[in-house]
Structures are given as structure tokens and as C-alpha cells.
Amino acid sequence: MTYSSATPLEDLPRGLQGVVFLKVTSVTHWTDRTFSFTCERPETLRFRSGEFAMIGLVDGERPLLRAYSIASPAWDDELEFYSIKVEEGPLTSRLRHLKVGDEIVMRAKPVGTLVHDALTPGKRLILFSTGTGIAPFASVIRDPETYEKFDEVILTQTCREVAELDYGRHLISGIADHEFLPEIVGNKLRFIGTTTREPSQLMGRMTDWLRDGRFAEATGAPLDPATDRVMICGSLDMLRDHKQICEDAGMREGSNSAPGDFVIEKAFVD
Ligand code: A2P
């Protein structure tokens, strides 16, 4: 038996009773390693831009769930997710075959630290990401609150190959073409995409850019705790290195209960 939104509630096994089924409305394959998809948004779902939710697929009588950052902004009618494809990954090896009309499952109550509530006020908001770690920032940079709170928003993404930057580039051009975002965003937003394993206009890890002055040169100033607030999302190694750089610059880590100068969150991996 396969379960779906058409299954009467009383026929759902106990393991699936706490999840909602959401129909997929679009799927885009960006590279061999990455894809994004949109799905229906439950009417009652509330979240803050930058949060993640537990989403996945039905696996027998249970849901197979992983933490995924919501890439769409809080005002959007649909939910968007950006995912890596891992050959042997229990979830992504199946999720990559999603088609329009298929259903994913989600467990209620998004949470997370890459949110405005976890940062103290500042002038520049700097969003450091690698790979699919850009996903929560796709939400944050389309949130009007971001531009109410900051004069300047700098999104960086470092990827192995040039094609992996397409999602971010498309995101930025989508903002420029949007019906109401250009007025809100103005000229406050900048995207710096770098590659490490394929030649491109901008090369190297952002951690190296921060250490050797290329970041300061590109953005007009080095990291400064007096003006800058930082969100970081990527692999564990990436988080460790960026966190160290923030701490060396005199920044304090923030949380929902004690806002600070920078916040970190691990990007989804399998
Ligand atoms: P590199 O190619 O030099 O390893 P991955 O797919 O392995 O998560 O890597 C995504 C991107 O993040 C790659 O460009 C990779 O660079 C970069 N990266 C990996 N580890 C770190 C780190 N500790 N600090 C900064 N960037 C990193």
C-alpha cells in the first residue's frame, strides 16, 4: 500500500499521522549534483525566512525526513527547496526523481538560527554560503525585513564548478524581474559567486578571500563587528573556518534567545 494525501486519515499508519502531504508543482535540475523544486504550502504553515523544515518521502509506513532550508520567502504561496543529489543518499537518491504532481511529506514547525531574530542590528548583512548552503539565503534575500534592517546585503556562494552558481544567478535575476521586489531591494543586494575547481571570473574559497584582503577589496571594507552581521551556511568544515574568522574579527555568535553578530547552520548533506 502506498500512502498519499488521498489516504483517509484513519487508514494512515501511526508513523505518518504527524506529517502533511504536499504536491510538487515544479522541478528544476541545475547540474548533475543539484536540483530545486517547489510544492504546495500548507495554509497554516508559518515560518521565518532562513528557517528549515523536516521534509522527505514516504518510506513504507514511515516518513524518511531530513532537515531542508526553506528557500522561498515567508510571503510566497509556494515552498521552494534546493537540494544536492547524493548517489548513495537514502533520501536524495529518491528525491532527485521527483516529478510535478508527486507528493513530498513535511513535519510541522520550521525552526533555525539563520533568522533576523538571532542577530543584533547592523549596517551590512553578509551571507556566506557554499554549495546548497545558499538555500536559506534565497529566502532571506527575498524578505522585505532584510532591507528594512540593513543598508547593504552581500550574498556569497563558493562552489566547485561554474554551473553550480546558476541557481544563485537565476535567483538574483529573478529578483530584478519581480513585480514588487526591485522597489524593496533597490541597489542594496550584491552577489559574489566564486569557484574553486573550474576557472571562472572570481576564484577561490571565501575564507581565503577574507584572510587575504580580497573580500575587503570586493566589498569596500573588511569584516567589522561595529557594522557587519553575518549568517553562514555550508559544510561542517566551512562553518568551522568561517566561525573562526568571525571570532578573530571580534564577533560574537548569536542565537534566537541571545542575538549576536553572527549565526551558523549546517547545510543538508545526504
Ligand atoms: P574546495 O573545492 O577548495 O574544496 P563541497 O561540495 O565539498 O561541500 O564544497 C563546496 C565548495 O565549498 C567548494 O568550492 C569547496 O572548495 C568549498 N569549501 C570546502 N570546504 C571549505 C572550507 N572549510 N571553507 C571554505 N570553503 C570550503
PDB file of N, CA, C and O in Angstrom, residues 3 10 13 24 35 93 117 120-121 148 153 159 172 190 235 242 248 250 264:
ATOM      1  N   TYR A   3       0.889   5.377   0.564  1.00  0.00           N
ATOM      2  CA  TYR A   3       0.075   6.384   1.234  1.00  0.00           C
ATOM      3  C   TYR A   3       0.248   7.738   0.558  1.00  0.00           C
ATOM      4  O   TYR A   3       1.326   8.074   0.064  1.00  0.00           O
ATOM      5  N   GLU A  10      -7.845   7.805   8.906  1.00  0.00           N
ATOM      6  CA  GLU A  10      -7.892   6.627   9.789  1.00  0.00           C
ATOM      7  C   GLU A  10      -7.109   5.447   9.203  1.00  0.00           C
ATOM      8  O   GLU A  10      -6.774   4.505   9.913  1.00  0.00           O
ATOM      9  N   PRO A  13      -0.866   4.823   8.704  1.00  0.00           N
ATOM     10  CA  PRO A  13      -0.172   4.218   9.836  1.00  0.00           C
ATOM     11  C   PRO A  13       0.266   5.302  10.825  1.00  0.00           C
ATOM     12  O   PRO A  13       0.444   6.461  10.440  1.00  0.00           O
ATOM     13  N   VAL A  24       4.057  18.420  -5.476  1.00  0.00           N
ATOM     14  CA  VAL A  24       5.159  19.113  -6.144  1.00  0.00           C
ATOM     15  C   VAL A  24       4.610  19.869  -7.348  1.00  0.00           C
ATOM     16  O   VAL A  24       3.828  19.324  -8.136  1.00  0.00           O
ATOM     17  N   PHE A  35      19.500  20.184  -7.681  1.00  0.00           N
ATOM     18  CA  PHE A  35      18.192  20.474  -8.266  1.00  0.00           C
ATOM     19  C   PHE A  35      17.346  21.233  -7.247  1.00  0.00           C
ATOM     20  O   PHE A  35      17.651  21.234  -6.049  1.00  0.00           O
ATOM     21  N   SER A  93      18.741  10.306  -3.234  1.00  0.00           N
ATOM     22  CA  SER A  93      18.787   9.394  -4.379  1.00  0.00           C
ATOM     23  C   SER A  93      17.363   9.129  -4.887  1.00  0.00           C
ATOM     24  O   SER A  93      17.162   8.823  -6.060  1.00  0.00           O
ATOM     25  N   ASP A 117      15.947  37.428  13.979  1.00  0.00           N
ATOM     26  CA  ASP A 117      15.804  37.480  15.437  1.00  0.00           C
ATOM     27  C   ASP A 117      17.095  37.109  16.174  1.00  0.00           C
ATOM     28  O   ASP A 117      17.257  37.447  17.346  1.00  0.00           O
ATOM     29  N   THR A 120      21.840  41.033  16.156  1.00  0.00           N
ATOM     30  CA  THR A 120      21.640  42.394  16.650  1.00  0.00           C
ATOM     31  C   THR A 120      21.649  43.342  15.429  1.00  0.00           C
ATOM     32  O   THR A 120      22.103  42.947  14.351  1.00  0.00           O
ATOM     33  N   PRO A 121      21.165  44.561  15.582  1.00  0.00           N
ATOM     34  CA  PRO A 121      21.134  45.470  14.425  1.00  0.00           C
ATOM     35  C   PRO A 121      22.529  45.772  13.868  1.00  0.00           C
ATOM     36  O   PRO A 121      23.518  45.764  14.612  1.00  0.00           O
ATOM     37  N   GLU A 148      14.686  46.359   5.410  1.00  0.00           N
ATOM     38  CA  GLU A 148      14.313  47.332   6.437  1.00  0.00           C
ATOM     39  C   GLU A 148      15.435  47.419   7.468  1.00  0.00           C
ATOM     40  O   GLU A 148      15.710  48.456   8.033  1.00  0.00           O
ATOM     41  N   VAL A 153      23.328  44.302   1.572  1.00  0.00           N
ATOM     42  CA  VAL A 153      23.224  42.850   1.744  1.00  0.00           C
ATOM     43  C   VAL A 153      24.175  42.194   0.741  1.00  0.00           C
ATOM     44  O   VAL A 153      24.053  42.404  -0.462  1.00  0.00           O
ATOM     45  N   CYS A 159      31.398  27.519  -4.972  1.00  0.00           N
ATOM     46  CA  CYS A 159      31.062  26.200  -5.481  1.00  0.00           C
ATOM     47  C   CYS A 159      32.283  25.616  -6.173  1.00  0.00           C
ATOM     48  O   CYS A 159      33.214  26.328  -6.517  1.00  0.00           O
ATOM     49  N   ILE A 172      19.049  35.922  -8.366  1.00  0.00           N
ATOM     50  CA  ILE A 172      19.289  37.370  -8.403  1.00  0.00           C
ATOM     51  C   ILE A 172      18.548  37.996  -9.589  1.00  0.00           C
ATOM     52  O   ILE A 172      17.913  39.044  -9.455  1.00  0.00           O
ATOM     53  N   ARG A 190      24.070  42.482  -3.299  1.00  0.00           N
ATOM     54  CA  ARG A 190      25.183  42.070  -4.185  1.00  0.00           C
ATOM     55  C   ARG A 190      25.405  40.584  -4.063  1.00  0.00           C
ATOM     56  O   ARG A 190      25.340  40.021  -2.975  1.00  0.00           O
ATOM     57  N   SER A 235      29.124  23.277   4.747  1.00  0.00           N
ATOM     58  CA  SER A 235      29.570  22.026   5.373  1.00  0.00           C
ATOM     59  C   SER A 235      30.145  22.312   6.769  1.00  0.00           C
ATOM     60  O   SER A 235      30.424  23.465   7.110  1.00  0.00           O
ATOM     61  N   HIS A 242      34.721  29.621   8.846  1.00  0.00           N
ATOM     62  CA  HIS A 242      34.095  30.953   8.823  1.00  0.00           C
ATOM     63  C   HIS A 242      33.854  31.470  10.231  1.00  0.00           C
ATOM     64  O   HIS A 242      34.014  32.655  10.513  1.00  0.00           O
ATOM     65  N   ASP A 248      37.754  35.838  15.190  1.00  0.00           N
ATOM     66  CA  ASP A 248      39.021  36.585  15.119  1.00  0.00           C
ATOM     67  C   ASP A 248      38.772  38.071  14.857  1.00  0.00           C
ATOM     68  O   ASP A 248      39.575  38.922  15.225  1.00  0.00           O
ATOM     69  N   GLY A 250      36.393  39.628  16.145  1.00  0.00           N
ATOM     70  CA  GLY A 250      35.783  40.193  17.364  1.00  0.00           C
ATOM     71  C   GLY A 250      34.269  40.063  17.401  1.00  0.00           C
ATOM     72  O   GLY A 250      33.601  40.775  18.150  1.00  0.00           O
ATOM     73  N   ILE A 264      25.285  30.537  12.550  1.00  0.00           N
ATOM     74  CA  ILE A 264      25.715  29.478  11.626  1.00  0.00           C
ATOM     75  C   ILE A 264      24.690  28.346  11.572  1.00  0.00           C
ATOM     76  O   ILE A 264      23.942  28.126  12.526  1.00  0.00           O
TER      77      ILE A 264
END
